[in-house]
Amino acid sequence: MRQNMNVVFIMTDQQRADSIGEDRHPCANYPNMEQLRRESVSFNRFYTAGLPCVPSRHAFLTGRQPWKVGVSGNRKFSTEGETTWMQLLRENGYRSVSVGKTHMIHAGSFHIQVPVGKSFGNQEGWDHFHPTASPESEENYYDIHIARRACETLDRLSDSEPFALFVGFHAPHEPYVMPEKYLDFCKPDDVPLPVNCHIDEYKTKSKAYRRRVDHFNNMFGDITDEMVRKGIASHYSMLKMVDDCVGILMDKLIEKNLLEHTLIVFASDHGELHGEHGIFNKGATQYESEIRLPFMIRFPDGRHAGKSVEALASSIDYAPTLFDIMGLSPDVSFPGHSLVPSIEDGSTVREYVTIADGDGAMGIRTNKHKLWYNSNFSDGEMYDLEKDPMEMDNLYPLPEYQALRSELFELMLHARLMDDHRDNQWTERERRLHDEIKSSYEPEIV
């Protein structure tokens, strides 16, 4: 692959994997994202390495695990010392620009801040149940403004030198305040209720789960079926706006004759529960709808268009995959794996993925099982994903599954140690520094 091709990375916030593709939710109808998927290779089992937003974006942009960059949930940001893939491209002659929502990860790129203005009125996050029209004008609504600024950036970058552009949208993250024309895109009466939800879960699930249920009940009272339908409908209405923004970007790339010279990557930072297990949002647990992401790569020459990959993949795999595709060998170490073998012939590059929030919780997902543990509560949840894909039967506390629990804990420890080991491999710069130190003849330097 040519080293001088452009890179456009589009990231949404809180978009479920089942919003795109053949098995998409019945309310999901997004022609621009579906067209991009038909032109791309898509990963059906792609997982975030970190929850929630900030750890996930750090993992995507640095290629490192949240615990290595010191990110704890959404409360702590790492703003100094990161090496991002955009910075590494800049060192290889690229102009790197980020537009919109990045959650403070600007290392290696010039960041274009887009003002929120009156986009969300007086609402803040968490509220899934009161969709309303934005008081902001449509063209200056936050996400639409981001798309417009990204297109203006493409106008100024589209010459002979390569560029990398990160475009970060806020939607479909709550609050569900949006331009009025999107409010009725998905109607609550058309929304099916989630099937993986039962009142007995409160008794059998983890303390972290019960704490999230209690939190929502304290905020909104009992979550009724009407509220669930309204929350899901509002989410998919917001996502329609994102789809239109993707169309605006793709039209600009076509207008500037950039598609044949640009690698396009599309992903979300994490998913959304949508009333499954009786809760909304993300981060307190690690159910599939939270941690599995839409992820696709469109090659400039049309290779692998429409191909689906079933191999497990993690967001820390994106950076090494990017440089493998581009034929670049930056002088850094990554814990992740290149997904090029999975893209080329479906090869398996990993037997598990890990998920951490940097705030005391970590999980591991294999092809058959999932375990997560929260150190703040000294308990967790465990599932047999072959027998129980809806994650209804928590095996963690059951005596007859203690051997499996121990096996997965050991694998999770192994995974963390191996990732740290891969992250600490010598770079050429460090090898040369070691040679300089050896020249001093200090004792114990070998």
PDB file of N, CA, C and O in Angstrom, residues 111-135:
ATOM      1  N   HIS A 111      -5.860  20.798  16.606  1.00  0.00           N
ATOM      2  CA  HIS A 111      -7.254  20.540  16.949  1.00  0.00           C
ATOM      3  C   HIS A 111      -8.132  21.740  16.630  1.00  0.00           C
ATOM      4  O   HIS A 111      -7.857  22.857  17.068  1.00  0.00           O
ATOM      5  N   ILE A 112      -9.196  21.494  15.863  1.00  0.00           N
ATOM      6  CA  ILE A 112     -10.186  22.517  15.558  1.00  0.00           C
ATOM      7  C   ILE A 112     -11.352  22.344  16.527  1.00  0.00           C
ATOM      8  O   ILE A 112     -12.107  21.375  16.433  1.00  0.00           O
ATOM      9  N   GLN A 113     -11.459  23.248  17.472  1.00  0.00           N
ATOM     10  CA  GLN A 113     -12.528  23.190  18.459  1.00  0.00           C
ATOM     11  C   GLN A 113     -13.821  23.726  17.850  1.00  0.00           C
ATOM     12  O   GLN A 113     -13.846  24.824  17.304  1.00  0.00           O
ATOM     13  N   VAL A 114     -14.895  22.958  17.942  1.00  0.00           N
ATOM     14  CA  VAL A 114     -16.193  23.386  17.438  1.00  0.00           C
ATOM     15  C   VAL A 114     -17.059  23.776  18.638  1.00  0.00           C
ATOM     16  O   VAL A 114     -17.249  22.978  19.561  1.00  0.00           O
ATOM     17  N   PRO A 115     -17.601  24.983  18.661  1.00  0.00           N
ATOM     18  CA  PRO A 115     -18.387  25.424  19.823  1.00  0.00           C
ATOM     19  C   PRO A 115     -19.714  24.673  19.922  1.00  0.00           C
ATOM     20  O   PRO A 115     -20.372  24.407  18.918  1.00  0.00           O
ATOM     21  N   VAL A 116     -20.081  24.352  21.149  1.00  0.00           N
ATOM     22  CA  VAL A 116     -21.361  23.686  21.386  1.00  0.00           C
ATOM     23  C   VAL A 116     -22.517  24.654  21.200  1.00  0.00           C
ATOM     24  O   VAL A 116     -23.590  24.275  20.701  1.00  0.00           O
ATOM     25  N   GLY A 117     -22.313  25.914  21.580  1.00  0.00           N
ATOM     26  CA  GLY A 117     -23.373  26.901  21.447  1.00  0.00           C
ATOM     27  C   GLY A 117     -24.599  26.500  22.242  1.00  0.00           C
ATOM     28  O   GLY A 117     -24.515  26.062  23.392  1.00  0.00           O
ATOM     29  N   LYS A 118     -25.764  26.603  21.626  1.00  0.00           N
ATOM     30  CA  LYS A 118     -27.029  26.235  22.274  1.00  0.00           C
ATOM     31  C   LYS A 118     -27.512  24.866  21.820  1.00  0.00           C
ATOM     32  O   LYS A 118     -28.704  24.558  21.955  1.00  0.00           O
ATOM     33  N   SER A 119     -26.600  24.028  21.300  1.00  0.00           N
ATOM     34  CA  SER A 119     -27.009  22.763  20.688  1.00  0.00           C
ATOM     35  C   SER A 119     -27.868  21.911  21.608  1.00  0.00           C
ATOM     36  O   SER A 119     -28.856  21.311  21.179  1.00  0.00           O
ATOM     37  N   PHE A 120     -27.511  21.823  22.887  1.00  0.00           N
ATOM     38  CA  PHE A 120     -28.208  20.925  23.803  1.00  0.00           C
ATOM     39  C   PHE A 120     -29.112  21.668  24.782  1.00  0.00           C
ATOM     40  O   PHE A 120     -29.560  21.077  25.772  1.00  0.00           O
ATOM     41  N   GLY A 121     -29.378  22.934  24.514  1.00  0.00           N
ATOM     42  CA  GLY A 121     -30.246  23.697  25.390  1.00  0.00           C
ATOM     43  C   GLY A 121     -29.723  23.679  26.814  1.00  0.00           C
ATOM     44  O   GLY A 121     -28.547  23.925  27.058  1.00  0.00           O
ATOM     45  N   ASN A 122     -30.591  23.356  27.755  1.00  0.00           N
ATOM     46  CA  ASN A 122     -30.193  23.291  29.160  1.00  0.00           C
ATOM     47  C   ASN A 122     -29.941  21.871  29.631  1.00  0.00           C
ATOM     48  O   ASN A 122     -29.694  21.640  30.820  1.00  0.00           O
ATOM     49  N   GLN A 123     -30.032  20.901  28.721  1.00  0.00           N
ATOM     50  CA  GLN A 123     -29.855  19.505  29.119  1.00  0.00           C
ATOM     51  C   GLN A 123     -28.379  19.139  29.155  1.00  0.00           C
ATOM     52  O   GLN A 123     -27.560  19.688  28.412  1.00  0.00           O
ATOM     53  N   GLU A 124     -28.061  18.160  30.007  1.00  0.00           N
ATOM     54  CA  GLU A 124     -26.737  17.583  30.049  1.00  0.00           C
ATOM     55  C   GLU A 124     -26.866  16.089  29.798  1.00  0.00           C
ATOM     56  O   GLU A 124     -27.918  15.594  29.398  1.00  0.00           O
ATOM     57  N   GLY A 125     -25.777  15.346  30.008  1.00  0.00           N
ATOM     58  CA  GLY A 125     -25.795  13.921  29.739  1.00  0.00           C
ATOM     59  C   GLY A 125     -26.711  13.142  30.665  1.00  0.00           C
ATOM     60  O   GLY A 125     -27.329  13.688  31.574  1.00  0.00           O
ATOM     61  N   TRP A 126     -26.832  11.860  30.413  1.00  0.00           N
ATOM     62  CA  TRP A 126     -27.572  10.872  31.197  1.00  0.00           C
ATOM     63  C   TRP A 126     -29.047  10.782  30.826  1.00  0.00           C
ATOM     64  O   TRP A 126     -29.630   9.715  30.920  1.00  0.00           O
ATOM     65  N   ASP A 127     -29.677  11.869  30.439  1.00  0.00           N
ATOM     66  CA  ASP A 127     -31.122  11.828  30.220  1.00  0.00           C
ATOM     67  C   ASP A 127     -31.431  11.225  28.851  1.00  0.00           C
ATOM     68  O   ASP A 127     -31.199  11.834  27.811  1.00  0.00           O
ATOM     69  N   HIS A 128     -31.976  10.005  28.874  1.00  0.00           N
ATOM     70  CA  HIS A 128     -32.352   9.314  27.643  1.00  0.00           C
ATOM     71  C   HIS A 128     -33.827   9.480  27.298  1.00  0.00           C
ATOM     72  O   HIS A 128     -34.263   9.038  26.239  1.00  0.00           O
ATOM     73  N   PHE A 129     -34.597  10.090  28.180  1.00  0.00           N
ATOM     74  CA  PHE A 129     -36.037   9.920  28.129  1.00  0.00           C
ATOM     75  C   PHE A 129     -36.819  11.188  27.801  1.00  0.00           C
ATOM     76  O   PHE A 129     -38.049  11.176  27.827  1.00  0.00           O
ATOM     77  N   HIS A 130     -36.122  12.297  27.503  1.00  0.00           N
ATOM     78  CA  HIS A 130     -36.818  13.538  27.204  1.00  0.00           C
ATOM     79  C   HIS A 130     -36.265  14.158  25.916  1.00  0.00           C
ATOM     80  O   HIS A 130     -35.605  15.199  25.942  1.00  0.00           O
ATOM     81  N   PRO A 131     -36.501  13.509  24.772  1.00  0.00           N
ATOM     82  CA  PRO A 131     -36.026  14.071  23.499  1.00  0.00           C
ATOM     83  C   PRO A 131     -36.698  15.414  23.228  1.00  0.00           C
ATOM     84  O   PRO A 131     -37.890  15.609  23.512  1.00  0.00           O
ATOM     85  N   THR A 132     -35.931  16.337  22.687  1.00  0.00           N
ATOM     86  CA  THR A 132     -36.486  17.661  22.418  1.00  0.00           C
ATOM     87  C   THR A 132     -35.731  18.302  21.268  1.00  0.00           C
ATOM     88  O   THR A 132     -34.607  17.896  20.927  1.00  0.00           O
ATOM     89  N   ALA A 133     -36.357  19.297  20.668  1.00  0.00           N
ATOM     90  CA  ALA A 133     -35.733  20.025  19.563  1.00  0.00           C
ATOM     91  C   ALA A 133     -34.686  20.994  20.108  1.00  0.00           C
ATOM     92  O   ALA A 133     -34.881  21.638  21.142  1.00  0.00           O
ATOM     93  N   SER A 134     -33.574  21.099  19.411  1.00  0.00           N
ATOM     94  CA  SER A 134     -32.497  21.991  19.830  1.00  0.00           C
ATOM     95  C   SER A 134     -32.861  23.442  19.538  1.00  0.00           C
ATOM     96  O   SER A 134     -33.432  23.751  18.487  1.00  0.00           O
ATOM     97  N   PRO A 135     -32.513  24.358  20.445  1.00  0.00           N
ATOM     98  CA  PRO A 135     -32.716  25.779  20.159  1.00  0.00           C
ATOM     99  C   PRO A 135     -31.668  26.343  19.194  1.00  0.00           C
ATOM    100  O   PRO A 135     -31.822  27.470  18.709  1.00  0.00           O
TER     101      PRO A 135
END
